[in-house]
Amino acid sequence: HQKEKYDAIVFNFAVNDGKARAFAGEMLTEGGRLLAPVNEKADYWLKQNYRVYDQGGNLLWSVGSVGAWDVQFQPDVTQDTCQGIWCPPFNGFKKKKI
């Protein structure tokens, strides 16, 4: 069974660079684009850049501020390094144990 591929993927929460690149490579069609708020530094959830990647995980565009606003999104709650009120144990999110 072949996984479905997409022309565009947009994240509405912060992710690390590696996760954005992995999703781009696995889920984009040829010519597809992924837009995500990506942490400036790995596991630093307090400041992101908007980034656009292609299917090869190549960075095509990036910006750290939009007008006068810095880019900051809710963190990826599935990451063990998640910080803040959005993250466990404050949000009630619990990882499934396999």
Coordinates of N, CA and C in Angstrom, one line a residue:
H1 N 0.8 -1.2 0.0 CA 0.0 0.0 0.0 C 0.9 1.2 0.0
Q2 N 0.7 2.1 -1.0 CA 1.5 3.3 -1.1 C 0.9 4.4 -0.3
K3 N 1.7 5.2 0.4 CA 1.2 6.3 1.2 C 0.8 7.4 0.3
E4 N -0.2 8.1 0.6 CA -0.7 9.3 -0.1 C 0.3 10.4 0.0
K5 N 0.5 11.1 -1.1 CA 1.4 12.3 -1.2 C 0.6 13.5 -1.4
Y6 N 1.2 14.7 -1.0 CA 0.4 15.9 -1.1 C 1.2 17.0 -1.8
D7 N 0.5 17.9 -2.4 CA 1.1 19.1 -3.1 C 1.5 20.1 -2.1
A8 N 0.8 20.2 -1.0 CA 1.1 21.3 0.0 C 0.8 20.7 1.4
I9 N 1.7 21.0 2.3 CA 1.5 20.7 3.7 C 1.8 22.0 4.5
V10 N 0.9 22.3 5.5 CA 1.1 23.5 6.3 C 1.0 23.0 7.8
F11 N 2.0 23.3 8.6 CA 2.0 23.0 10.0 C 1.4 24.2 10.7
N12 N 0.6 24.0 11.7 CA 0.1 25.1 12.5 C 0.6 25.0 13.9
F13 N 1.7 24.3 14.1 CA 2.4 24.3 15.4 C 3.9 24.2 15.1
A14 N 4.7 24.6 16.1 CA 6.2 24.6 15.9 C 6.7 23.2 15.8
V15 N 7.8 23.1 15.0 CA 8.5 21.8 14.9 C 10.0 22.0 14.8
N16 N 10.7 21.0 15.0 CA 12.2 21.1 14.8 C 12.4 20.9 13.3
D17 N 13.6 21.4 12.9 CA 14.0 21.3 11.5 C 13.9 19.9 10.9
G18 N 14.5 19.0 11.7 CA 14.5 17.6 11.2 C 13.2 17.0 10.9
K19 N 12.2 17.3 11.7 CA 10.8 16.8 11.6 C 10.2 17.4 10.3
A20 N 10.4 18.7 10.1 CA 9.9 19.4 8.9 C 10.5 18.7 7.6
R21 N 11.8 18.5 7.6 CA 12.4 17.9 6.5 C 12.0 16.5 6.2
A22 N 11.8 15.7 7.3 CA 11.4 14.3 7.2 C 9.9 14.3 6.6
F23 N 9.0 15.1 7.1 CA 7.7 15.1 6.5 C 7.7 15.5 5.1
A24 N 8.5 16.5 4.7 CA 8.6 17.0 3.3 C 9.1 15.8 2.4
G25 N 10.1 15.1 2.8 CA 10.6 14.0 2.0 C 9.6 12.8 1.9
E26 N 8.9 12.6 3.0 CA 8.0 11.4 3.0 C 6.6 11.7 2.4
M27 N 6.1 12.9 2.5 CA 4.7 13.2 2.2 C 4.5 14.1 1.0
L28 N 5.5 14.8 0.5 CA 5.3 15.7 -0.6 C 5.4 15.0 -2.0
T29 N 4.6 15.5 -2.9 CA 4.7 15.1 -4.3 C 5.9 15.9 -4.9
E30 N 6.4 15.4 -6.1 CA 7.4 16.2 -6.7 C 6.8 17.6 -7.1
G31 N 7.6 18.6 -6.7 CA 7.1 20.0 -6.9 C 6.2 20.5 -5.7
G32 N 6.0 19.6 -4.7 CA 5.2 20.0 -3.6 C 6.0 20.9 -2.6
R33 N 5.3 21.6 -1.7 CA 5.9 22.5 -0.8 C 5.3 22.3 0.6
L34 N 6.2 22.4 1.6 CA 5.8 22.3 3.0 C 6.2 23.7 3.7
L35 N 5.2 24.3 4.4 CA 5.4 25.5 5.1 C 5.2 25.2 6.6
A36 N 6.2 25.6 7.4 CA 6.1 25.3 8.8 C 6.8 26.4 9.6
P37 N 6.3 26.6 10.9 CA 7.1 27.4 11.8 C 8.1 26.5 12.5
V38 N 9.4 26.7 12.2 CA 10.5 25.8 12.6 C 11.3 26.5 13.7
N39 N 11.6 25.8 14.7 CA 12.4 26.3 15.8 C 13.7 26.9 15.3
E40 N 14.1 28.1 15.8 CA 15.4 28.6 15.4 C 16.6 27.7 15.8
K41 N 16.4 27.1 16.9 CA 17.4 26.1 17.4 C 16.7 24.9 17.8
A42 N 17.3 23.7 17.7 CA 16.6 22.5 18.0 C 16.1 22.5 19.4
D43 N 14.8 22.2 19.6 CA 14.2 22.1 20.9 C 14.1 23.4 21.7
Y44 N 14.2 24.5 21.0 CA 14.0 25.8 21.6 C 12.6 26.3 21.1
W45 N 11.6 26.2 21.9 CA 10.2 26.4 21.5 C 9.7 27.8 21.6
L46 N 10.6 28.8 21.9 CA 10.2 30.1 22.2 C 10.4 31.1 21.0
K47 N 10.9 30.6 19.9 CA 11.2 31.4 18.7 C 11.3 30.6 17.5
Q48 N 10.5 30.9 16.5 CA 10.5 30.1 15.2 C 10.7 31.0 14.0
N49 N 11.1 30.4 12.9 CA 11.1 31.0 11.6 C 10.1 30.3 10.7
Y50 N 9.4 31.1 9.9 CA 8.6 30.4 8.8 C 9.6 29.9 7.8
R51 N 9.4 28.6 7.4 CA 10.3 28.0 6.4 C 9.5 27.2 5.4
V52 N 9.9 27.2 4.2 CA 9.3 26.5 3.1 C 10.4 25.5 2.6
Y53 N 10.0 24.2 2.5 CA 10.8 23.1 2.0 C 10.2 22.5 0.8
D54 N 11.1 21.9 0.0 CA 10.6 21.1 -1.2 C 10.7 19.6 -0.8
Q55 N 10.3 18.7 -1.7 CA 10.3 17.3 -1.4 C 11.6 16.7 -1.0
G56 N 12.7 17.3 -1.5 CA 14.1 16.9 -1.1 C 14.5 17.4 0.3
G57 N 13.6 18.1 1.0 CA 14.0 18.7 2.3 C 14.9 19.9 2.2
N58 N 15.0 20.5 0.9 CA 15.8 21.7 0.7 C 15.0 22.9 1.2
L59 N 15.7 23.8 1.9 CA 15.1 25.0 2.4 C 15.0 26.0 1.2
L60 N 13.8 26.4 0.9 CA 13.6 27.3 -0.3 C 13.4 28.8 0.2
W61 N 12.9 29.0 1.4 CA 12.5 30.3 1.9 C 12.4 30.3 3.4
S62 N 12.8 31.4 4.0 CA 12.7 31.5 5.5 C 12.6 33.0 5.9
V63 N 11.8 33.2 6.9 CA 11.7 34.6 7.5 C 11.4 34.5 9.0
G64 N 12.0 35.3 9.7 CA 11.9 35.3 11.2 C 10.8 36.2 11.8
S65 N 10.5 37.3 11.0 CA 9.5 38.2 11.5 C 8.5 38.5 10.3
V66 N 7.3 38.7 10.7 CA 6.3 39.1 9.8 C 5.8 40.4 10.2
G67 N 6.2 41.4 9.4 CA 5.9 42.8 9.8 C 6.7 43.1 11.1
A68 N 6.0 43.5 12.1 CA 6.6 43.8 13.4 C 6.5 42.6 14.4
W69 N 6.0 41.5 13.9 CA 5.7 40.4 14.8 C 6.7 39.3 14.6
D70 N 7.3 38.8 15.7 CA 8.1 37.6 15.7 C 7.3 36.4 15.5
V71 N 7.8 35.3 15.0 CA 7.0 34.1 14.8 C 7.2 33.2 16.0
Q72 N 6.1 32.9 16.7 CA 6.1 32.0 17.8 C 4.8 31.2 17.8
F73 N 4.9 29.9 17.8 CA 3.7 29.0 17.7 C 3.7 28.1 18.9
Q74 N 2.6 27.4 19.1 CA 2.5 26.4 20.1 C 3.5 25.3 19.7
P75 N 4.2 24.7 20.7 CA 5.2 23.7 20.4 C 4.5 22.4 20.0
D76 N 5.3 21.5 19.4 CA 5.0 20.1 19.1 C 4.8 19.3 20.3
V77 N 3.6 19.1 20.8 CA 3.4 18.4 22.1 C 3.8 16.9 22.1
T78 N 4.2 16.4 20.9 CA 4.6 15.0 20.9 C 6.1 14.9 21.2
Q79 N 6.8 16.0 21.3 CA 8.3 16.0 21.6 C 8.5 16.0 23.1
D80 N 9.5 15.2 23.5 CA 9.8 15.2 24.9 C 10.3 16.5 25.5
T81 N 10.9 17.3 24.6 CA 11.5 18.6 25.0 C 10.4 19.7 25.0
C82 N 9.2 19.4 24.7 CA 8.1 20.5 24.7 C 8.1 21.3 26.0
Q83 N 8.0 22.6 25.9 CA 8.0 23.5 27.1 C 6.8 24.4 27.1
G84 N 6.3 24.7 28.2 CA 5.3 25.7 28.4 C 3.9 25.1 28.7
I85 N 2.9 26.0 28.8 CA 1.6 25.6 29.2 C 0.9 24.7 28.2
W86 N 1.4 24.6 27.0 CA 0.7 23.7 26.0 C 1.1 22.3 26.2
C87 N 2.2 22.1 27.0 CA 2.9 20.8 27.0 C 2.4 19.9 28.2
P88 N 2.7 18.6 28.2 CA 2.4 17.8 29.3 C 3.2 18.3 30.5
P89 N 2.8 18.3 31.7 CA 1.5 17.7 32.1 C 0.4 18.7 32.1
F90 N 0.6 19.9 31.7 CA -0.4 20.9 31.8 C -1.6 20.8 30.8
N91 N -1.4 20.1 29.6 CA -2.4 20.0 28.6 C -3.2 18.7 28.6
G92 N -2.8 17.8 29.5 CA -3.5 16.5 29.6 C -3.1 15.5 28.5
F93 N -2.1 15.9 27.7 CA -1.6 15.0 26.6 C -0.8 13.9 27.2
K94 N -1.1 12.7 26.8 CA -0.2 11.6 27.3 C 0.1 10.7 26.0
K95 N 1.4 10.4 25.9 CA 1.8 9.6 24.8 C 1.3 8.2 25.0
K96 N 1.0 7.5 23.8 CA 0.6 6.1 23.9 C 1.8 5.3 24.1
K97 N 1.7 4.3 24.9 CA 2.8 3.3 25.2 C 2.6 2.2 24.2
I98 N 3.7 1.9 23.5 CA 3.6 0.8 22.5 C 4.2 -0.5 23.1

